[in-house]
Structure formats: C-alpha cells, structure tokens
CSV table of C-alpha atoms in Angstrom, one decimal:
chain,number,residue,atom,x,y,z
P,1,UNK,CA,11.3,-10.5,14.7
P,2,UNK,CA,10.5,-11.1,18.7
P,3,UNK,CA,6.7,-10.9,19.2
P,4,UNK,CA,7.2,-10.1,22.9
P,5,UNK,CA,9.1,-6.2,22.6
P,6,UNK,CA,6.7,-4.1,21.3
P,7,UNK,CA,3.0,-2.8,22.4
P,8,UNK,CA,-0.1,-3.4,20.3
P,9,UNK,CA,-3.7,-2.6,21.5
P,10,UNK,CA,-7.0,-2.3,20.4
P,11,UNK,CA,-8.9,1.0,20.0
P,12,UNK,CA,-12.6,0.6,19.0
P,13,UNK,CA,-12.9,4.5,18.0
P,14,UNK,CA,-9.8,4.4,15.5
P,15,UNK,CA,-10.8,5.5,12.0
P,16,UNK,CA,-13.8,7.8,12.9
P,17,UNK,CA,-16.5,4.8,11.6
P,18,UNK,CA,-16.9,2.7,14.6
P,19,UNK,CA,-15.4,-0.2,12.4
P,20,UNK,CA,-13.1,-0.5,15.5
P,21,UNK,CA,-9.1,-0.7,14.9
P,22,UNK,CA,-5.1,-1.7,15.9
P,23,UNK,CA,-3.1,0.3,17.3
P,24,UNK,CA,0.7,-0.4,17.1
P,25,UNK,CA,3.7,0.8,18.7
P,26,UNK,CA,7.3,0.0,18.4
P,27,UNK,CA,10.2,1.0,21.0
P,28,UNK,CA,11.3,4.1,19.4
P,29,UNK,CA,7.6,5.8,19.8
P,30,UNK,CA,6.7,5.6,16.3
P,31,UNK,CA,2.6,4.0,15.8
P,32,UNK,CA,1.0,2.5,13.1
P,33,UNK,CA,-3.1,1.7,13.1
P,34,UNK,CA,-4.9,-0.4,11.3
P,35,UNK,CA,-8.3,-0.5,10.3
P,36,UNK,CA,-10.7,-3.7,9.7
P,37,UNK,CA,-12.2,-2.0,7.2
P,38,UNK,CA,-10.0,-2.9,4.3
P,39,UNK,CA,-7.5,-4.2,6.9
P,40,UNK,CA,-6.3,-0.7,5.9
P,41,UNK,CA,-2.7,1.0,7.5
P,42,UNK,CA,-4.6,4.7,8.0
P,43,UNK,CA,-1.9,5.8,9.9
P,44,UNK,CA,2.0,5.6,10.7
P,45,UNK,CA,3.8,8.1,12.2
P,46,UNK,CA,7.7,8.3,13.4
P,47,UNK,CA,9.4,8.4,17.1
P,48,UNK,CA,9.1,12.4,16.4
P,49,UNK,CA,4.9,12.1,15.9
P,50,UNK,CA,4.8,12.8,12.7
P,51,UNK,CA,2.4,11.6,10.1
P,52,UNK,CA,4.0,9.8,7.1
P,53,UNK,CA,0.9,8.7,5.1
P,54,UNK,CA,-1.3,10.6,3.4
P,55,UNK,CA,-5.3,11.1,4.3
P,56,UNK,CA,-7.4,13.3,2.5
P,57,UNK,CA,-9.6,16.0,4.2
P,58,UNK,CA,-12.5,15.2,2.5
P,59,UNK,CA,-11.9,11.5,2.8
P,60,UNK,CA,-15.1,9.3,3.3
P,61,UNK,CA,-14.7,7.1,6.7
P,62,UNK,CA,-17.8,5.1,6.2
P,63,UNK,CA,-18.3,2.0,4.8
P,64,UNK,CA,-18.4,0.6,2.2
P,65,UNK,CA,-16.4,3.0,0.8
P,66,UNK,CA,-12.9,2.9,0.6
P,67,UNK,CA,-10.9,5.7,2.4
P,68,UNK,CA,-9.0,8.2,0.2
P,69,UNK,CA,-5.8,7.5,2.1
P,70,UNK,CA,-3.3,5.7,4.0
P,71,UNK,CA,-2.6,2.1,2.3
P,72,UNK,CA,-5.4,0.4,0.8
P,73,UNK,CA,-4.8,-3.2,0.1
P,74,UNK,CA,-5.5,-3.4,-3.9
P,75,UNK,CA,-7.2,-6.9,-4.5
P,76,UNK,CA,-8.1,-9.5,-6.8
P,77,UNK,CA,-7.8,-6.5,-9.7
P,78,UNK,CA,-5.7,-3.3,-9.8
P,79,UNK,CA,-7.3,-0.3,-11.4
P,80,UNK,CA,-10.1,-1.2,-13.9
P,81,UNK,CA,-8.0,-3.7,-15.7
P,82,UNK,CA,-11.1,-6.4,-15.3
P,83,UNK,CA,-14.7,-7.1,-14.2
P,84,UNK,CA,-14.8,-5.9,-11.2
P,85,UNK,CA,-15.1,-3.0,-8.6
P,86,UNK,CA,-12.2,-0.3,-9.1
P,87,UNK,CA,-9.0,-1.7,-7.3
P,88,UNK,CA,-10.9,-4.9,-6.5
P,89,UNK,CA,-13.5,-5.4,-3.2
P,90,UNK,CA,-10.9,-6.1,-0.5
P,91,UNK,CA,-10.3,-2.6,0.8
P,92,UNK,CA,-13.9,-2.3,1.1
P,93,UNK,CA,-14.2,-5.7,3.3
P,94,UNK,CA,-14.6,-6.0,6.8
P,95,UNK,CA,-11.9,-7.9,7.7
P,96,UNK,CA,-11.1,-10.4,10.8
P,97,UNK,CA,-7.8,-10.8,13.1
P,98,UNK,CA,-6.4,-14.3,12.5
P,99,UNK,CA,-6.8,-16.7,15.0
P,100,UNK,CA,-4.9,-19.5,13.6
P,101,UNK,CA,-1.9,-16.7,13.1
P,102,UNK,CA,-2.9,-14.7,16.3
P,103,UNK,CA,-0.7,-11.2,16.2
P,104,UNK,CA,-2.5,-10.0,18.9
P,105,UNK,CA,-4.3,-11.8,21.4
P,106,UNK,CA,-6.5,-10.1,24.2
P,107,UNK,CA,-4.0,-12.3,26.8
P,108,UNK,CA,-1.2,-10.4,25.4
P,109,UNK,CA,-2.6,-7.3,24.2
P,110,UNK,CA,-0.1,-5.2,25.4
P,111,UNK,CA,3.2,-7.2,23.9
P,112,UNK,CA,3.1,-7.1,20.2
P,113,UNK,CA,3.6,-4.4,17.4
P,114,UNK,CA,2.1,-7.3,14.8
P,115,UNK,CA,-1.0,-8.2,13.8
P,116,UNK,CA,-2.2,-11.0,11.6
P,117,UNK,CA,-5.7,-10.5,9.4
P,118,UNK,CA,-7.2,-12.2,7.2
P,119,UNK,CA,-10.3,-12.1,4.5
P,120,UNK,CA,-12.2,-14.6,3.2
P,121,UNK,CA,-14.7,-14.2,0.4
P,122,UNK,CA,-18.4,-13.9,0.9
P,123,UNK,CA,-21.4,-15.0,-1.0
P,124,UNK,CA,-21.9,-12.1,-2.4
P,125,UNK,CA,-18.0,-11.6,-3.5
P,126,UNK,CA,-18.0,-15.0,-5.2
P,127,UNK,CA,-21.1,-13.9,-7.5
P,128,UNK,CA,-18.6,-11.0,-9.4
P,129,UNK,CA,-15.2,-13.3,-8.9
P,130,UNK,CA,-15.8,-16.8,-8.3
P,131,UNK,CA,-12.9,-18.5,-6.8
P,132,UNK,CA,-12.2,-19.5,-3.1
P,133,UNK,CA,-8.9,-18.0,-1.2
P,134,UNK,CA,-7.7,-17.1,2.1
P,135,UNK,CA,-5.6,-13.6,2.4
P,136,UNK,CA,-3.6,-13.5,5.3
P,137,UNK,CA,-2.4,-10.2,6.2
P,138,UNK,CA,0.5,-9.3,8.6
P,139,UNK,CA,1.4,-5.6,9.5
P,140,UNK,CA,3.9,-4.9,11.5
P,141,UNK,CA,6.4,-2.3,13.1
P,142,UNK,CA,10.2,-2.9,13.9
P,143,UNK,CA,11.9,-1.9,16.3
P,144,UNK,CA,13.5,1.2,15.0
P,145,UNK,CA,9.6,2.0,13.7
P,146,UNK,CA,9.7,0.8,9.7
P,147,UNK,CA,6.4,-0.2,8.5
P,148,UNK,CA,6.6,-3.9,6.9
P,149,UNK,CA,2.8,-5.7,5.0
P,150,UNK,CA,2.9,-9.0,4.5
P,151,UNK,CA,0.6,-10.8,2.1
P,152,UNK,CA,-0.7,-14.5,2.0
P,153,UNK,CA,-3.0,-15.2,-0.7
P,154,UNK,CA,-3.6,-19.0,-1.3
P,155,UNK,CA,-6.2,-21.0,-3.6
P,156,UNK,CA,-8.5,-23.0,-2.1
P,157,UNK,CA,-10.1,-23.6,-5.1
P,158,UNK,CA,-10.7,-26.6,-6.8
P,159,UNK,CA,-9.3,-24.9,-10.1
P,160,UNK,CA,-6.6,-22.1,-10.9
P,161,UNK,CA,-7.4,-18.0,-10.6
P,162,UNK,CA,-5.3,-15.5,-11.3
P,163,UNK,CA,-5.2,-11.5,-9.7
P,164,UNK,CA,-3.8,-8.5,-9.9
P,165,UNK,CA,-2.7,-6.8,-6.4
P,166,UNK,CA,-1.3,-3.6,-4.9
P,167,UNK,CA,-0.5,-1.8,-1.8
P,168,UNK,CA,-1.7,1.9,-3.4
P,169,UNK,CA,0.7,3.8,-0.7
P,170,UNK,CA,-0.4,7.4,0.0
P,171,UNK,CA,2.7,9.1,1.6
P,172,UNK,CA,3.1,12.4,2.8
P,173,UNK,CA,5.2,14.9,1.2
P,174,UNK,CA,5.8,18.3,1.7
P,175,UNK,CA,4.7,19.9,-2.1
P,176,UNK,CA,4.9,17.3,-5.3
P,177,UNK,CA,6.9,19.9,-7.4
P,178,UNK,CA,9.9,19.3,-4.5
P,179,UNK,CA,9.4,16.0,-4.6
P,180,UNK,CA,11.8,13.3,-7.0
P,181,UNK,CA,11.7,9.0,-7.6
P,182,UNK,CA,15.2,7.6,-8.0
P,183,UNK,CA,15.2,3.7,-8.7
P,184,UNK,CA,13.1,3.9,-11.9
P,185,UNK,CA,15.1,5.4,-14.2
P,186,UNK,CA,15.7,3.5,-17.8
P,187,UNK,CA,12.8,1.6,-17.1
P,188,UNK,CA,9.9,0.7,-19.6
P,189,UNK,CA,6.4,1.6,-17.9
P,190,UNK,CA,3.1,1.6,-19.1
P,191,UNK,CA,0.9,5.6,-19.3
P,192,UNK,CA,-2.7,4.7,-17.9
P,193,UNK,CA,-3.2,8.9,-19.5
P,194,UNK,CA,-2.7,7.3,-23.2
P,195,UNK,CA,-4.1,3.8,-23.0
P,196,UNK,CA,-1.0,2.1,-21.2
P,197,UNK,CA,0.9,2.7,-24.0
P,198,UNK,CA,4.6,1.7,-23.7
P,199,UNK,CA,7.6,3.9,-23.0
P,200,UNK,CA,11.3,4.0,-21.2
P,201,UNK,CA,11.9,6.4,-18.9
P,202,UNK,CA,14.4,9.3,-19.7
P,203,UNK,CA,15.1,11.3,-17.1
P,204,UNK,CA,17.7,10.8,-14.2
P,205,UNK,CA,14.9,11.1,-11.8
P,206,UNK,CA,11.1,11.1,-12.0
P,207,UNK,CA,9.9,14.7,-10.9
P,208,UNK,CA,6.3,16.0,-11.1
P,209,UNK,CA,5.2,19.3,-12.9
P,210,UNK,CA,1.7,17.3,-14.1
P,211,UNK,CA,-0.6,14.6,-13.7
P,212,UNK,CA,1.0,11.0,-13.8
P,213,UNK,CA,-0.3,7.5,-13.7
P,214,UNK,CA,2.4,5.1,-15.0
P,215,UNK,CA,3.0,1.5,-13.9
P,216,UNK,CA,6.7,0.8,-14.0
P,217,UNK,CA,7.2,-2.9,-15.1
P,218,UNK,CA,10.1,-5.1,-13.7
P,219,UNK,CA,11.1,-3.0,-11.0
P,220,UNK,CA,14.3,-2.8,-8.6
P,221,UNK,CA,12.8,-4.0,-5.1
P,222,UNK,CA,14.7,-0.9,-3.4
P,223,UNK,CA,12.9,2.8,-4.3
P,224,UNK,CA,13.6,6.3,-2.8
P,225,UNK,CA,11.3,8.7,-2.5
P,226,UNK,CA,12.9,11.7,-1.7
P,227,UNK,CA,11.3,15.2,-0.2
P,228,UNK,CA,13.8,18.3,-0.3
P,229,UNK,CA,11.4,20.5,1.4
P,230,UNK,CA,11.7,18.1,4.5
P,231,UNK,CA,15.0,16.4,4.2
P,232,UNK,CA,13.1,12.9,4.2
P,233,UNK,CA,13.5,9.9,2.1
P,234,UNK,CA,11.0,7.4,2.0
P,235,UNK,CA,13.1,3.9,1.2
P,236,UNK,CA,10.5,0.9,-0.1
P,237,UNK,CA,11.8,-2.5,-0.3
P,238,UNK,CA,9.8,-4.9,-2.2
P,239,UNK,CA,9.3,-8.3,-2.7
P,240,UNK,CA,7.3,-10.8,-4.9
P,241,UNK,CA,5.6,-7.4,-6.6
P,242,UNK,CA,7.2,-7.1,-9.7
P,243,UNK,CA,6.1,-3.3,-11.0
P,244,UNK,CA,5.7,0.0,-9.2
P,245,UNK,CA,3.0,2.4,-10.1
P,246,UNK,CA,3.4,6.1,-9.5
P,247,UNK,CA,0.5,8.7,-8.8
P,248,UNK,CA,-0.4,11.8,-8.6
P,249,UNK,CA,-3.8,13.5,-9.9
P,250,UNK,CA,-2.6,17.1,-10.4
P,251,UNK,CA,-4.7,19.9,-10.3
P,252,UNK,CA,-7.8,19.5,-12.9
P,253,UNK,CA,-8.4,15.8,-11.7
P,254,UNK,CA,-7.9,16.5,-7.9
P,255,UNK,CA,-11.0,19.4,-8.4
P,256,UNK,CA,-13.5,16.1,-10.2
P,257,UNK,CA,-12.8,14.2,-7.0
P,258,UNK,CA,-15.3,14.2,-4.1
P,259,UNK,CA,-13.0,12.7,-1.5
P,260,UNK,CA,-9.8,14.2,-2.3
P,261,UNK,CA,-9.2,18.6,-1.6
P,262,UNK,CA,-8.6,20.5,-4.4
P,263,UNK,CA,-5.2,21.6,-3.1
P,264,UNK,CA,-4.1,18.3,-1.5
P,265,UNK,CA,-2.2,16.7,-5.0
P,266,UNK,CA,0.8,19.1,-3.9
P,267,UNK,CA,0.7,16.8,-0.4
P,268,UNK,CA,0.4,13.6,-1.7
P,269,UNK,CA,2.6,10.7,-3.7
P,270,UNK,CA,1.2,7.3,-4.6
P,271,UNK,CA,4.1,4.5,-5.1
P,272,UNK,CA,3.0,1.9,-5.3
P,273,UNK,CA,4.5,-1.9,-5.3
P,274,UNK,CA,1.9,-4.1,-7.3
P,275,UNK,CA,1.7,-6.8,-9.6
P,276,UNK,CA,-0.4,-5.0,-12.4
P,277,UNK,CA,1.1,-5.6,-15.5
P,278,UNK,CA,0.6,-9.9,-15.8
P,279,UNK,CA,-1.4,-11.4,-13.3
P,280,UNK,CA,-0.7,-13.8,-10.9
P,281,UNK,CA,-1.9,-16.8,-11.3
P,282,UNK,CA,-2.5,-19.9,-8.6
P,283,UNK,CA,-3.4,-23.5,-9.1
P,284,UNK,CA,-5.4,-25.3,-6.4
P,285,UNK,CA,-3.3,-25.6,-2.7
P,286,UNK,CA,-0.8,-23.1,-4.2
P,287,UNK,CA,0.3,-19.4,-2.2
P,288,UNK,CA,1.4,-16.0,-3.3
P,289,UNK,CA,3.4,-13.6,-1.0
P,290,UNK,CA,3.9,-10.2,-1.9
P,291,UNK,CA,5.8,-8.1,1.1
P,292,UNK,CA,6.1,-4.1,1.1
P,293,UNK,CA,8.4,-2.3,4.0
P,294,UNK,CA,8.5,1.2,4.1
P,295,UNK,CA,11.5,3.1,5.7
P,296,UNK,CA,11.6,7.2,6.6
P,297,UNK,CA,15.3,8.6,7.0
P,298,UNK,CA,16.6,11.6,6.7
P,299,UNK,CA,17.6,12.2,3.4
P,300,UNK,CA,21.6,12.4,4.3
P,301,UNK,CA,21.9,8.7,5.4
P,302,UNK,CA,19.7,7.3,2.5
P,303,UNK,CA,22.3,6.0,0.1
P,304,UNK,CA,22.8,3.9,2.9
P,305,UNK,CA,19.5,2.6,2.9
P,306,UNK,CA,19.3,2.3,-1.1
P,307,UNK,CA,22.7,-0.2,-0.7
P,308,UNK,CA,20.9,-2.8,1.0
P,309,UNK,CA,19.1,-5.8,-0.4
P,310,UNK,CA,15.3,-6.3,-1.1
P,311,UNK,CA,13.6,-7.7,1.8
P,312,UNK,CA,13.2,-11.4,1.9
C-alpha cells in the first residue's frame, strides 16, 4: 500500500467522550474513524456517505465501558470462555498511536489513511491475566475505500500464554429477516443458546427468523453478507482467524440490554472473524497476526468478489 495518497487527521471530539480519535479518508470519499478507546473502528462509511457499521442509540460513549457498536477489538478471551472481563479488557483500554510503526505522524498528518496503535498491559491488567505482550494494531483504508485491521500480538514473556481474539463486527443492514450468510454452509459450528453444543449447518444459506449465537469453526477466509433490501453485499476476507461467529440478539434479548434499542436487532449483524474455538497459544519472542478486510459492493458484482483469494 503507498502511505503517501490518502488523508488521515486527528479529531479530538470524535466518539462523543473526549477520548480523542482518527479520522481516515481514502481517494474515493469513503472515512473510517478510530477511537483510542478500545482502538475501536466506530465508524466507516462509503464514497456515497453512508454508514456501514452499526452503533446503537442507546450505546454508552464513556469509559470504561465498551461501546455497543462499530468493531470492538475482542482480546486476550472471547465471550466468557475464561477468567476474565466479557470479550477480554482490550476494548476497554486507552490505547496509544505507535511510534516505532508511526501511521500518522503530526509532520504528515494530512498524507495517510493508516494508522498504527498499539496496547500494552498495565499493572492492573497483569493482576487478572499475567503475561507481558505488545498488540500492534493497524487500520487502514484502500484506495477504493475497503476497511482492512491488522493485528500484532507478540509475547514478551518469559513463558508461553495463550488467547482467544475477535473483531466482533457490527454492520449495518437494512432489516435481519432480509438479510442471508453464504460461505458457511456444511460447516460444523458451536450454539452458545445450548452450551456450545455441536452441529453442521443445513441450510443453503444462513437466514435469521430468531436469536443466534453460533461460532463457526474452520472457516472459508472469504464470507458474503448479503442485504436484499439494499442491494449490498458485505465481502470479509480473513486471515490467521480460523472461525466466524455470527450474532444477532432478537427481540426478547435486545429488550434485557441497556445499551442496545429494543428495535435495533432488525438493523444489526455481528460476523465475526475470531479465533474462539482453540486458543492461540505463543511461546516467549513468538507473534500472532490475525488480519480482517471488509469490502461493500453492490450485490450484482459480488460473485466477483467471493472468487478471489483470502487476503495475505
């Protein structure tokens, strides 16, 4: 990718919390931003202006708690499979921009559609998980506006730990019940509704008519997401993330959530790429990267999209 085509700049009242954030912008018009808290994607919208995440109305923009939206960065645990916190502590971290791996630079502010973070863990963090790593982050646009995450986790330990990770992808859809998977068919996944029990999926497609929660195990690294109502097809590409979890709360679990509308499950799709069903696992010195890119296309040219390779 050239570092020197596209605009990047920082805007201290992004994310409504003060926390400040990125701002990036490709070519073709289309933004992402970023927050530091959670080094969280809260928003990425096409050439046209329009939104392509999800963020709930009632979401909570304060830390420490995580934002009901967007792309929260899932890490060291996925769900409550462990110890700790619920989806790990990262998304509820301030995080820094990298200097060593500087995406944006205040010489240059105005040059890049990158940047690089990165986390370290505190005192406090190393009390309920302790292990030493650096997570380097870098989120980018291209220059036809696709969103691409990055992910550097390496042990600096002096002994092996092992993680669970996703990107927990809100998108934006028109209404659930229009709204079908295709890439995960045949598949075994595991039903967080019945204890992760085991099953293979059946049907030609994955459609919604109820709650789902379902981690799909040894995944294709190319996914469609396809919306009828808006002729759009959200194409993910995957790499070193061998499972994909699927969401959506429904009705009766949306109305029990405090930072989620009652309504809003008909406008929301969680697909996630993750490493959730075996952990990863790093000796001393050794590095994980898990990538993610996220391509919008109208609906007629996806089969296109779907032909070519996982990103590398």
């Amino acid at each position: 990718m050239s570092m020197g085509r596209y605009a990047a700049s920082t805007d201290p009242e992004a994310g409504r919390d003060g926390d400040g954030a990125v701002l990036l912008r490709s070519p073709s018009g289309a933004t992402a931003r970023v927050s530091l808290h959670g080094g969280q994607v809260v928003s990425w919208k096409n050439d046209r202006g329009d939104e392509l995440l999800f963020t709930s109305s009632k979401a909570i923009m304060k830390p420490p708690k995580a934002m009901r939206g967007g792309i929260p960065i899932c890490f060291p645990q996925f769900g409550n499979c462990g110890t700790l916190e619920r989806h790990g502590f990262a998304r509820n971290r301030m995080w820094a921009l990298d200097e060593e791996h500087p995406g944006l630079s205040r010489s240059d502010s105005g040059s890049r559609s990158l940047v690089d973070l990165i986390l370290k863990p505190s005192e406090e963090d190393q009390k309920s998980w302790p292990h030493s790593f650096e997570f380097r982050l870098r989120i980018s646009l291209t220059k036809d506006g696709d969103l691409s995450l990055v992910s550097r986790i390496r042990n600096v330990n002096g002994k092996p730990f092992s993680f669970s990770f996703a990107y927990h992808t809100y998108l934006s859809v028109s209404d659930i019940s229009e709204v079908r998977i295709e890439g995960l068919e045949t598949l075994d996944y595991l039903d967080n509704l019945s204890q992760r029990e085991r099953h293979t999926e059946q049907g030609d497609a994955i459609t919604f008519e109820s709650e789902v929660d379902r981690v799909y195990v040894s995944s294709p690294n190319v996914i469609a997401v396809l919306d009828h109502e808006k002729k759009r097809t959200f194409v993910i590409r995957k790499d070193g993330l061998p499972d994909t979890v699927v969401w959506n709360p429904w009705e009766k679990k949306a109305k029990t959530m405090a930072d989620f509308g009652d309504e809003e499950y008909k406008q929301t799709l969680c697909v996630d790429a993750a490493a959730a069903e075996r952990p990863i696992t790093l000796r001393p010195g050794e590095e994980w990267t898990g990538r993610l890119e996220l391509s919008a296309v109208p609906s007629t040219n996806c089969s296109d999209h779907l032909d070519q390779p996982g990103i590398m």
